[in-house]
Short mmCIF file of C-alpha atoms and ligand atoms in Angstrom, two decimals:
data_model
loop_
_atom_site.label_atom_id
_atom_site.label_comp_id
_atom_site.label_asym_id
_atom_site.label_seq_id
_atom_site.Cartn_x
_atom_site.Cartn_y
_atom_site.Cartn_z
CA MET F 26 -9.75 -6.70 -32.70
CA CYS F 27 -8.71 -3.91 -30.32
CA ALA F 28 -5.10 -2.77 -30.59
CA ALA F 29 -4.51 -2.12 -26.97
CA GLN F 30 -2.82 -5.07 -25.32
CA PHE F 31 -0.81 -5.80 -22.16
CA PRO F 32 2.85 -6.18 -23.11
CA ASN F 33 4.56 -9.55 -22.82
CA GLY F 34 6.02 -10.06 -19.48
CA PHE F 35 3.39 -7.89 -17.79
CA LEU F 36 3.41 -9.04 -14.22
CA TRP F 37 0.10 -10.22 -12.75
CA GLY F 38 -0.05 -10.64 -8.98
CA SER F 39 -1.80 -10.05 -5.76
CA ALA F 40 -0.85 -8.21 -2.48
CA THR F 41 -1.15 -8.46 1.21
CA ALA F 42 0.57 -6.91 4.23
CA ALA F 43 2.18 -8.53 7.22
CA TYR F 44 0.00 -7.29 10.09
CA GLN F 45 -3.21 -7.74 8.12
CA VAL F 46 -2.75 -11.47 7.40
CA GLU F 47 0.06 -13.09 9.36
CA GLY F 48 -1.34 -13.59 12.87
CA SER F 49 1.02 -14.98 15.60
CA PRO F 50 2.43 -11.46 16.06
CA LEU F 51 4.69 -12.53 18.97
CA ALA F 52 5.65 -16.01 17.79
CA ASP F 53 9.25 -17.35 17.56
CA GLY F 54 10.84 -14.42 19.40
CA ALA F 55 9.07 -11.53 17.55
CA GLY F 56 8.71 -8.27 19.37
CA PRO F 57 5.38 -6.31 19.39
CA SER F 58 4.63 -3.70 16.80
CA ILE F 59 2.69 -0.45 17.23
CA TRP F 60 -0.26 -2.31 15.57
CA HIS F 61 -0.24 -5.01 18.19
CA ARG F 62 -0.33 -2.30 20.76
CA PHE F 63 -3.00 -0.30 19.03
CA VAL F 64 -5.44 -3.15 18.50
CA HIS F 65 -5.10 -4.17 22.23
CA THR F 66 -6.02 -0.73 23.41
CA PRO F 67 -9.70 -0.80 23.99
CA GLY F 68 -11.90 1.16 21.70
CA LEU F 69 -9.57 1.82 18.97
CA VAL F 70 -10.45 -0.93 16.45
CA ARG F 71 -14.03 -1.88 15.38
CA ASP F 72 -15.55 -4.68 17.34
CA GLY F 73 -12.34 -5.09 19.32
CA ASP F 74 -10.87 -7.02 16.40
CA THR F 75 -7.06 -7.84 16.60
CA GLY F 76 -4.42 -9.27 14.34
CA ASP F 77 -3.70 -11.97 16.80
CA VAL F 78 -4.83 -14.67 14.43
CA ALA F 79 -5.86 -12.77 11.36
CA CYS F 80 -5.60 -15.06 8.33
CA ASP F 81 -3.17 -17.32 10.23
CA HIS F 82 -0.92 -16.92 7.26
CA TYR F 83 2.13 -17.24 9.45
CA ARG F 84 1.18 -20.84 9.86
CA ARG F 85 -0.81 -21.48 6.69
CA TRP F 86 1.63 -19.88 4.23
CA LYS F 87 2.05 -23.15 2.28
CA GLU F 88 -1.63 -23.48 1.64
CA ASP F 89 -1.76 -19.85 0.52
CA VAL F 90 1.16 -20.28 -1.88
CA ALA F 91 -0.84 -23.33 -3.27
CA ILE F 92 -3.84 -21.08 -3.84
CA MET F 93 -1.75 -18.53 -5.56
CA ARG F 94 -0.31 -21.22 -7.89
CA ARG F 95 -3.78 -22.50 -8.67
CA LEU F 96 -4.95 -19.02 -9.65
CA GLY F 97 -1.83 -18.70 -11.83
CA LEU F 98 -0.45 -15.63 -10.10
CA GLN F 99 2.88 -14.63 -11.28
CA ALA F 100 3.72 -12.37 -8.44
CA TYR F 101 2.94 -11.99 -4.82
CA ARG F 102 3.56 -8.65 -2.98
CA PHE F 103 3.96 -9.10 0.74
CA SER F 104 5.38 -7.03 3.51
CA VAL F 105 8.00 -7.95 6.17
CA SER F 106 7.26 -7.39 9.86
CA TRP F 107 10.28 -5.34 11.08
CA SER F 108 9.80 -6.60 14.74
CA ARG F 109 9.89 -10.22 13.60
CA ILE F 110 13.37 -9.58 12.35
CA LEU F 111 14.57 -7.09 14.99
CA PRO F 112 12.41 -7.55 18.06
CA ALA F 113 13.60 -4.31 19.54
CA GLY F 114 13.80 -2.56 16.17
CA THR F 115 17.60 -2.31 16.35
CA GLY F 116 20.32 -4.62 17.55
CA HIS F 117 19.56 -8.29 17.93
CA VAL F 118 18.53 -10.09 14.87
CA ASN F 119 15.94 -12.84 15.38
CA TYR F 120 16.83 -15.63 12.99
CA ALA F 121 13.59 -17.46 13.48
CA GLY F 122 11.64 -14.43 12.18
CA LEU F 123 13.99 -14.07 9.21
CA ASP F 124 13.55 -17.87 8.38
CA PHE F 125 9.76 -17.34 7.97
CA TYR F 126 10.36 -14.99 5.07
CA ASP F 127 13.21 -17.18 3.78
CA ARG F 128 10.89 -20.19 3.49
CA LEU F 129 8.13 -18.17 1.97
CA VAL F 130 10.31 -16.75 -0.72
CA ASP F 131 11.67 -20.27 -1.57
CA ALA F 132 8.12 -21.67 -1.84
CA LEU F 133 6.97 -18.78 -4.08
CA LEU F 134 10.01 -19.32 -6.38
CA GLU F 135 9.46 -23.03 -6.54
CA ASN F 136 5.90 -22.32 -7.70
CA GLY F 137 7.07 -19.82 -10.25
CA ILE F 138 5.81 -16.84 -8.32
CA GLU F 139 7.99 -13.72 -8.13
CA PRO F 140 8.12 -12.10 -4.68
CA LEU F 141 7.74 -8.30 -4.35
CA VAL F 142 8.86 -7.36 -0.87
CA THR F 143 7.69 -4.20 0.94
CA LEU F 144 9.87 -3.37 3.99
CA TYR F 145 7.44 -1.18 5.84
CA HIS F 146 3.65 -1.56 5.73
CA TRP F 147 2.94 0.33 8.93
CA ASP F 148 3.97 -2.02 11.63
CA LEU F 149 6.77 -0.23 13.40
CA PRO F 150 8.42 -2.11 16.22
CA ALA F 151 6.79 -0.81 19.50
CA ALA F 152 10.29 -0.53 21.00
CA LEU F 153 11.13 2.13 18.43
CA ASP F 154 7.90 3.96 19.08
CA ASP F 155 9.04 4.16 22.64
CA ARG F 156 12.19 5.96 21.26
CA GLY F 157 10.07 8.45 19.33
CA GLY F 158 9.20 6.32 16.35
CA TRP F 159 8.96 8.36 13.16
CA LEU F 160 9.51 11.51 14.99
CA ASN F 161 13.07 10.54 15.96
CA PRO F 162 15.56 11.59 13.11
CA GLU F 163 17.62 8.49 14.13
CA ILE F 164 15.05 6.31 12.44
CA SER F 165 16.59 6.70 9.03
CA LYS F 166 19.56 4.80 10.29
CA TRP F 167 17.44 2.20 12.16
CA PHE F 168 15.41 1.67 8.97
CA ALA F 169 18.44 1.30 6.71
CA ASP F 170 20.15 -1.22 9.12
CA TYR F 171 16.91 -3.38 9.14
CA ALA F 172 16.67 -3.04 5.40
CA GLU F 173 20.21 -4.13 5.03
CA VAL F 174 19.54 -7.40 7.06
CA MET F 175 16.70 -8.13 4.55
CA PHE F 176 18.74 -7.35 1.49
CA ARG F 177 21.70 -9.56 2.69
CA LYS F 178 19.28 -12.44 3.36
CA LEU F 179 16.98 -12.32 0.30
CA ASP F 180 18.41 -10.13 -2.53
CA GLY F 181 19.78 -13.22 -4.34
CA ARG F 182 16.08 -14.23 -4.73
CA VAL F 183 14.05 -11.12 -4.38
CA LYS F 184 14.41 -8.85 -7.33
CA LYS F 185 11.86 -6.13 -6.50
CA TRP F 186 11.89 -4.28 -3.18
CA ALA F 187 9.76 -1.40 -1.91
CA THR F 188 10.97 0.74 1.03
CA LEU F 189 7.62 2.17 2.34
CA ASN F 190 3.98 1.44 1.77
CA GLU F 191 1.91 4.88 1.53
CA PRO F 192 3.86 7.19 3.69
CA TRP F 193 0.92 9.63 3.36
CA VAL F 194 -1.36 7.13 5.35
CA VAL F 195 1.38 6.65 7.89
CA THR F 196 1.48 10.29 8.68
CA ASP F 197 -2.10 11.40 8.03
CA GLY F 198 -3.64 8.37 9.85
CA GLY F 199 -0.85 7.73 12.43
CA TYR F 200 0.25 11.36 13.37
CA LEU F 201 -2.37 13.83 12.17
CA HIS F 202 -5.82 12.34 12.56
CA GLY F 203 -4.94 9.41 14.85
CA ALA F 204 -7.23 6.81 13.26
CA LEU F 205 -4.20 4.52 12.73
CA ALA F 206 -1.24 3.44 14.95
CA PRO F 207 0.32 5.10 16.85
CA GLY F 208 -2.83 7.22 17.04
CA HIS F 209 -1.45 10.65 17.49
CA ARG F 210 -3.30 13.87 16.59
CA ASN F 211 -0.70 16.50 16.23
CA ARG F 212 -0.17 19.01 13.30
CA PHE F 213 3.40 19.63 14.50
CA GLU F 214 4.25 15.95 14.48
CA ALA F 215 2.84 15.05 11.06
CA PRO F 216 5.32 17.05 9.01
CA ILE F 217 8.29 15.69 11.03
CA ALA F 218 7.08 12.08 10.58
CA SER F 219 6.69 12.70 6.83
CA HIS F 220 10.24 14.04 6.52
CA ASN F 221 11.76 11.29 8.52
CA LEU F 222 9.82 8.63 6.48
CA LEU F 223 11.41 10.13 3.35
CA ARG F 224 14.84 10.23 4.93
CA ALA F 225 14.52 6.56 5.95
CA HIS F 226 13.35 5.75 2.42
CA GLY F 227 16.45 7.41 1.05
CA ALA F 228 18.84 5.85 3.50
CA ALA F 229 17.41 2.36 2.65
CA VAL F 230 17.84 3.15 -1.10
CA GLN F 231 21.40 4.13 -0.32
CA ALA F 232 22.06 0.89 1.58
CA TYR F 233 20.59 -1.06 -1.34
CA ARG F 234 22.96 0.44 -3.78
CA ALA F 235 25.77 -0.82 -1.64
CA THR F 236 24.33 -4.32 -1.04
CA GLY F 237 21.65 -5.10 -3.51
CA ARG F 238 21.77 -6.00 -7.15
CA HIS F 239 18.19 -5.63 -8.44
CA GLU F 240 15.42 -3.04 -8.12
CA ILE F 241 14.18 -0.93 -5.34
CA GLY F 242 11.22 1.72 -5.36
CA LEU F 243 8.78 3.39 -3.25
CA VAL F 244 4.93 2.68 -3.01
CA VAL F 245 2.60 5.70 -2.77
CA ASN F 246 -1.21 6.08 -2.68
CA ILE F 247 -2.59 8.34 -5.32
CA GLU F 248 -6.09 9.72 -5.55
CA PRO F 249 -6.69 12.12 -8.50
CA LYS F 250 -8.24 15.36 -7.29
CA TYR F 251 -11.00 16.85 -9.58
CA ARG F 252 -12.40 20.22 -8.57
CA ALA F 253 -15.96 20.40 -7.68
CA SER F 254 -16.26 23.83 -9.62
CA ASP F 255 -14.36 26.62 -11.23
CA ASP F 256 -14.77 28.83 -8.16
CA PRO F 257 -11.25 30.06 -7.29
CA ALA F 258 -11.73 28.71 -3.67
CA ASP F 259 -12.42 25.26 -4.94
CA VAL F 260 -9.52 25.38 -7.40
CA ALA F 261 -7.09 26.37 -4.61
CA ALA F 262 -8.54 23.64 -2.35
CA THR F 263 -8.07 21.04 -5.02
CA ALA F 264 -4.42 22.12 -5.50
CA ARG F 265 -3.90 21.80 -1.69
CA ALA F 266 -5.46 18.34 -1.60
CA GLU F 267 -3.29 17.17 -4.60
CA ALA F 268 -0.07 18.58 -3.10
CA TYR F 269 -0.89 17.14 0.37
CA MET F 270 -1.81 13.60 -0.67
CA ASN F 271 -0.41 13.11 -4.12
CA ARG F 272 2.77 15.20 -4.29
CA GLN F 273 4.05 15.49 -0.77
CA TYR F 274 6.35 12.44 -1.04
CA LEU F 275 6.89 12.39 -4.79
CA ASP F 276 8.06 15.96 -5.26
CA PRO F 277 10.90 15.49 -2.74
CA VAL F 278 11.93 12.19 -4.17
CA PHE F 279 12.02 13.37 -7.84
CA PHE F 280 12.62 17.22 -7.42
CA GLY F 281 14.28 17.48 -4.03
CA HIS F 282 11.77 19.88 -2.47
CA TYR F 283 8.28 19.84 -1.10
CA PRO F 284 5.28 21.25 -2.84
CA LYS F 285 4.79 24.98 -1.93
CA GLU F 286 1.31 24.26 -0.78
CA MET F 287 2.70 22.44 2.32
CA VAL F 288 3.43 25.78 4.08
CA GLU F 289 -0.02 26.99 3.25
CA ILE F 290 -1.61 23.79 4.72
CA PHE F 291 0.59 23.48 7.91
CA GLY F 292 1.38 27.18 8.54
CA GLU F 293 3.72 27.64 11.45
CA ALA F 294 3.85 23.81 11.91
CA TRP F 295 5.78 23.33 8.68
CA PRO F 296 9.57 23.43 9.42
CA ASP F 297 12.39 24.70 7.36
CA TRP F 298 14.27 21.47 6.40
CA PRO F 299 17.97 21.27 6.21
CA SER F 300 18.89 21.36 2.50
CA GLU F 301 21.25 18.40 2.86
CA ASP F 302 18.34 16.15 3.68
CA PHE F 303 17.06 16.37 0.08
CA ALA F 304 20.21 14.79 -1.31
CA LEU F 305 19.36 11.64 0.81
CA ILE F 306 15.73 11.80 -0.15
CA GLN F 307 16.35 12.24 -3.74
CA GLN F 308 18.24 8.91 -4.33
CA PRO F 309 17.25 7.62 -7.75
CA ILE F 310 14.69 4.82 -7.62
CA ASP F 311 14.14 1.99 -10.14
CA PHE F 312 10.33 1.95 -10.15
CA LEU F 313 7.34 3.51 -8.56
CA GLY F 314 4.54 1.56 -7.03
CA VAL F 315 1.09 3.20 -7.26
CA ASN F 316 -1.84 2.18 -5.03
CA TYR F 317 -5.18 3.31 -6.51
CA TYR F 318 -8.56 2.93 -5.00
CA THR F 319 -10.65 5.94 -5.85
CA ARG F 320 -10.70 9.65 -6.84
CA SER F 321 -12.00 12.61 -4.98
CA VAL F 322 -13.94 15.62 -6.18
CA THR F 323 -12.72 18.46 -4.04
CA ARG F 324 -14.33 21.66 -2.76
CA PHE F 325 -13.32 24.35 -0.33
CA ASP F 326 -14.44 23.73 3.30
CA ALA F 327 -13.31 26.23 5.90
CA ASN F 328 -13.93 23.64 8.67
CA ALA F 329 -11.93 20.88 7.33
CA TRP F 330 -8.61 20.81 9.20
CA PRO F 331 -5.94 21.36 8.10
CA LEU F 332 -6.65 21.23 4.37
CA LYS F 333 -9.63 23.46 4.20
CA ALA F 334 -10.85 21.15 1.51
CA CYS F 335 -13.28 18.24 1.54
CA ALA F 336 -14.50 15.55 -0.88
CA VAL F 337 -17.98 15.96 -2.51
CA ARG F 338 -20.10 12.84 -2.81
CA GLN F 339 -21.15 12.11 -6.36
CA LYS F 340 -24.93 11.34 -6.87
CA GLN F 341 -24.77 8.94 -9.80
CA ALA F 342 -21.83 6.93 -8.67
CA THR F 343 -21.36 3.48 -7.05
CA TYR F 344 -19.63 3.37 -3.70
CA THR F 345 -17.82 0.51 -2.20
CA GLU F 346 -18.43 -0.60 1.48
CA THR F 347 -15.50 1.69 2.67
CA GLY F 348 -17.56 4.59 1.18
CA TRP F 349 -15.13 5.15 -1.69
CA GLU F 350 -16.46 5.98 -5.22
CA VAL F 351 -15.79 3.47 -7.86
CA PHE F 352 -14.13 5.42 -10.66
CA ALA F 353 -11.91 3.52 -13.01
CA PRO F 354 -10.99 6.39 -15.34
CA GLY F 355 -9.25 7.87 -12.29
CA LEU F 356 -6.69 5.03 -12.59
CA THR F 357 -5.75 5.84 -16.16
CA GLU F 358 -5.59 9.54 -15.08
CA THR F 359 -3.31 8.62 -12.27
CA LEU F 360 -0.89 6.69 -14.33
CA LEU F 361 -0.79 9.44 -16.96
CA TRP F 362 -0.36 12.01 -14.24
CA VAL F 363 2.61 10.25 -12.70
CA LYS F 364 4.24 10.18 -16.20
CA ARG F 365 3.40 13.79 -16.87
CA CYS F 366 4.71 15.08 -13.62
CA TYR F 367 7.63 12.76 -12.76
CA GLY F 368 8.72 11.27 -16.14
CA ASN F 369 8.63 7.90 -17.74
CA ILE F 370 9.69 5.80 -14.80
CA PRO F 371 8.49 2.12 -14.70
CA LEU F 372 5.30 1.78 -12.78
CA TYR F 373 3.61 -1.07 -10.96
CA VAL F 374 0.04 -0.91 -9.80
CA THR F 375 0.95 -2.24 -6.38
CA GLU F 376 -2.57 -2.18 -5.02
CA ASN F 377 -6.03 -1.81 -6.34
CA GLY F 378 -9.21 -3.30 -5.10
CA SER F 379 -12.61 -2.96 -3.38
CA ALA F 380 -14.56 -3.93 -0.35
CA PHE F 381 -18.06 -5.25 -0.94
CA PHE F 382 -20.40 -7.49 1.11
CA ASP F 383 -19.99 -11.01 0.03
CA PRO F 384 -22.88 -13.51 0.27
CA PRO F 385 -22.42 -16.09 3.04
CA THR F 386 -22.09 -18.98 0.65
CA ALA F 387 -18.40 -19.85 0.98
CA ALA F 388 -19.33 -23.10 2.78
CA LYS F 389 -20.92 -24.30 -0.45
CA GLY F 390 -17.70 -23.49 -2.41
CA ARG F 391 -18.85 -20.48 -4.24
CA VAL F 392 -18.72 -16.80 -3.39
CA GLU F 393 -20.49 -14.66 -6.08
CA ASP F 394 -18.98 -11.19 -5.95
CA PRO F 395 -20.22 -9.51 -9.15
CA LEU F 396 -19.40 -5.96 -7.96
CA ARG F 397 -15.79 -6.92 -7.29
CA VAL F 398 -15.64 -8.59 -10.68
CA ASP F 399 -16.80 -5.41 -12.29
CA TYR F 400 -14.36 -3.29 -10.31
CA LEU F 401 -11.50 -5.57 -11.40
CA ARG F 402 -12.56 -5.56 -15.04
CA GLU F 403 -13.02 -1.83 -15.27
CA HIS F 404 -9.74 -1.06 -13.53
CA LEU F 405 -7.81 -3.49 -15.51
CA GLY F 406 -9.27 -1.78 -18.57
CA ALA F 407 -8.09 1.51 -17.15
CA VAL F 408 -4.54 0.15 -16.81
CA ARG F 409 -4.60 -1.10 -20.37
CA ASP F 410 -5.77 2.33 -21.54
CA ALA F 411 -2.82 4.00 -19.79
CA ILE F 412 -0.47 1.60 -21.34
CA ALA F 413 -1.96 2.29 -24.85
CA GLN F 414 -1.27 5.97 -24.18
CA GLY F 415 2.43 5.38 -23.54
CA VAL F 416 2.77 4.85 -19.75
CA ASP F 417 5.32 2.17 -18.83
CA VAL F 418 3.14 0.06 -16.47
CA ARG F 419 4.77 -3.31 -15.84
CA GLY F 420 2.48 -5.07 -13.54
CA TYR F 421 -0.66 -5.06 -11.56
CA MET F 422 -1.23 -6.50 -7.90
CA ALA F 423 -4.80 -7.05 -6.81
CA TRP F 424 -5.58 -5.89 -3.28
CA SER F 425 -6.00 -8.28 -1.64
CA LEU F 426 -5.18 -11.94 -2.05
CA LEU F 427 -7.12 -12.63 1.11
CA ASP F 428 -9.95 -11.00 3.26
CA ASN F 429 -7.95 -9.60 6.09
CA LEU F 430 -7.70 -7.20 9.01
CA GLU F 431 -8.74 -3.81 7.51
CA TRP F 432 -6.78 -1.90 10.13
CA SER F 433 -9.13 0.08 12.53
CA LEU F 434 -12.14 -1.29 10.59
CA GLY F 435 -11.27 -4.76 11.82
CA TYR F 436 -12.75 -7.64 9.78
CA SER F 437 -15.72 -5.72 8.84
CA LYS F 438 -14.56 -4.85 5.38
CA ARG F 439 -13.51 -7.70 2.89
CA PHE F 440 -11.08 -6.74 0.09
CA GLY F 441 -10.02 -10.26 -0.67
CA ILE F 442 -10.34 -12.12 -4.06
CA VAL F 443 -10.23 -15.14 -1.88
CA HIS F 444 -12.74 -15.43 0.88
CA VAL F 445 -11.58 -16.25 4.47
CA ASN F 446 -14.02 -17.69 6.98
CA PHE F 447 -12.30 -16.28 10.15
CA ALA F 448 -13.96 -19.02 12.45
CA THR F 449 -12.51 -21.85 10.47
CA GLN F 450 -9.69 -20.30 8.45
CA GLN F 451 -11.30 -21.94 5.31
CA ARG F 452 -10.29 -20.07 2.08
CA THR F 453 -12.60 -19.91 -0.91
CA PRO F 454 -11.59 -18.21 -4.14
CA LYS F 455 -14.43 -15.86 -5.02
CA ASP F 456 -15.77 -15.40 -8.59
CA SER F 457 -13.33 -12.37 -8.79
CA ALA F 458 -10.39 -14.80 -8.27
CA HIS F 459 -11.59 -17.02 -10.99
CA PHE F 460 -12.11 -14.10 -13.31
CA TYR F 461 -8.61 -12.86 -12.51
CA ALA F 462 -7.12 -16.26 -13.17
CA LYS F 463 -8.56 -16.08 -16.68
CA VAL F 464 -7.31 -12.56 -17.11
CA ILE F 465 -3.78 -13.80 -16.06
CA ALA F 466 -3.90 -16.99 -18.34
CA SER F 467 -4.92 -14.79 -21.41
CA ASN F 468 -2.48 -11.87 -20.46
CA GLY F 469 -5.50 -9.67 -20.41
CA ALA F 470 -7.16 -10.75 -23.69
CA VAL F 471 -10.22 -12.00 -21.81
CA LEU F 472 -11.05 -8.35 -20.97
CA GLU F 473 -11.89 -7.70 -24.74
CA GLU F 474 -14.64 -10.22 -24.63
CA SER F 475 -18.20 -8.98 -24.42
CA THR F 476 -19.60 -9.35 -20.94
CA SER F 477 -23.28 -9.87 -22.05
C1 LIG U 7 -4.40 0.79 1.38
O1 LIG U 7 -4.46 2.09 1.73
C2 LIG U 7 -3.42 0.05 2.26
O2 LIG U 7 -2.11 -0.03 1.80
C3 LIG U 7 -3.98 -1.42 2.67
O3 LIG U 7 -3.14 -1.91 3.74
C4 LIG U 7 -5.37 -1.32 3.03
O4 LIG U 7 -5.84 -2.61 3.45
C5 LIG U 7 -6.08 -0.97 1.67
O5 LIG U 7 -5.66 0.21 1.17
C6 LIG U 7 -7.57 -0.88 1.87
O6 LIG U 7 -7.96 0.20 2.61
O7 LIG U 7 -12.53 8.31 2.17
O8 LIG U 7 -13.11 8.79 -0.01
O9 LIG U 7 -11.59 10.23 0.98
C7 LIG U 7 -5.49 2.80 1.19
C8 LIG U 7 -5.29 4.30 1.06
C9 LIG U 7 -6.23 6.37 1.39
C10 LIG U 7 -7.44 4.86 0.14
C11 LIG U 7 -7.48 7.16 1.77
C12 LIG U 7 -8.74 5.68 0.37
C13 LIG U 7 -9.72 7.68 1.31
C14 LIG U 7 -10.80 7.86 0.35
N1 LIG U 7 -6.51 4.98 1.22
N2 LIG U 7 -8.51 7.00 0.74
S1 LIG U 7 -12.06 8.86 0.90
#
């Protein structure tokens, strides 16, 4: 018998995000979000896909909760659409929008499923973008006010809150490279958006200490950076990549300052920040959510802007349909790295998953997805290894419960453990979902069985 085990009470769940699954973006008085705008701007999203219907989860949530229950999920991580709650981002509260999440939380609890609520998974109210969005320093107050509405409504029943999902993606995709909403490409804007995201996070945590009684944290994406060679140029490029993606948000939250490499990366576009901002940013948090998909092997590249670093493709590796290397040891390494750098804070793997082509057999009731099963098995093993080495990992959320809108890649990439036929909205749990159900039922013991 192997000694490594998942602790009792380890929380097994799955995750989604509002704009990716809900559909009905303007229903019941909701205001448009920047994603609603982005997808309706021709040419920005693959095949012209939109979130107008998505998984129709806004109307089919009962069926989806029933699926979660059948799979034995113990937790469901979802995000709240800010512009359903405050259609203009500030001011008027739309109670019909609030009721949607109220009913969802009740249904989850009735089925023994713990809700993990993320307040911001990229769908900023469009009305706030019109006021500068993440570039306007006022947004910390806007966000804290919205957060407080949610805390007051749900904190009696929701015990784990996350402020932001992946601030790095918000700024890198939304303000620096423009592949995600609001689609800006501006090296002066990206640092400002980052800083205001952190201030908003801090302000929401502060509001939580005044109104909430449970736990609040932050969710970041981490991709361990391995150097392609010992050449000093590659070593320095790897340090920049690590600072930019993995430490840009965590150093300020835990240490009260940015990594020194940020100046090197952004040059004159990196401002001097007022020191009092860091007191706000550095509010203690109760847990950290880590999203892990892949690693990168990094080398110097003079033409890669602004990092002067790029990822090297690995010859012997498996790649998913999004072009990301499958590398499970990177998840163990990530969890150990967080503990080594930032201390023994409780961790949740808040996202981990893979996009692969699925065979079109869902109509026959079965979707064989052996590559996703392998990915899941290997990455759960990686989590168990980190726990065995003393990291306080408390739960795992598979990304994603449902095939959904993969942002600017539209519906072309399927991350779900449950297949969605977007023409009929028929849901079919894939083999990976059935495998995950067994993992959950055995608290991970099934991972120790031979796979031959
Ligand atoms: C998450 O972000 C999102 O939270 C979620 O909404 C989304 O659906 C899911 O992932 C799947 O994309 O091209 O090799 O350099 C993922 C964050 C950051 C992970 C960039 C992959 C690029 C790897 N991603 N990273 S590579």
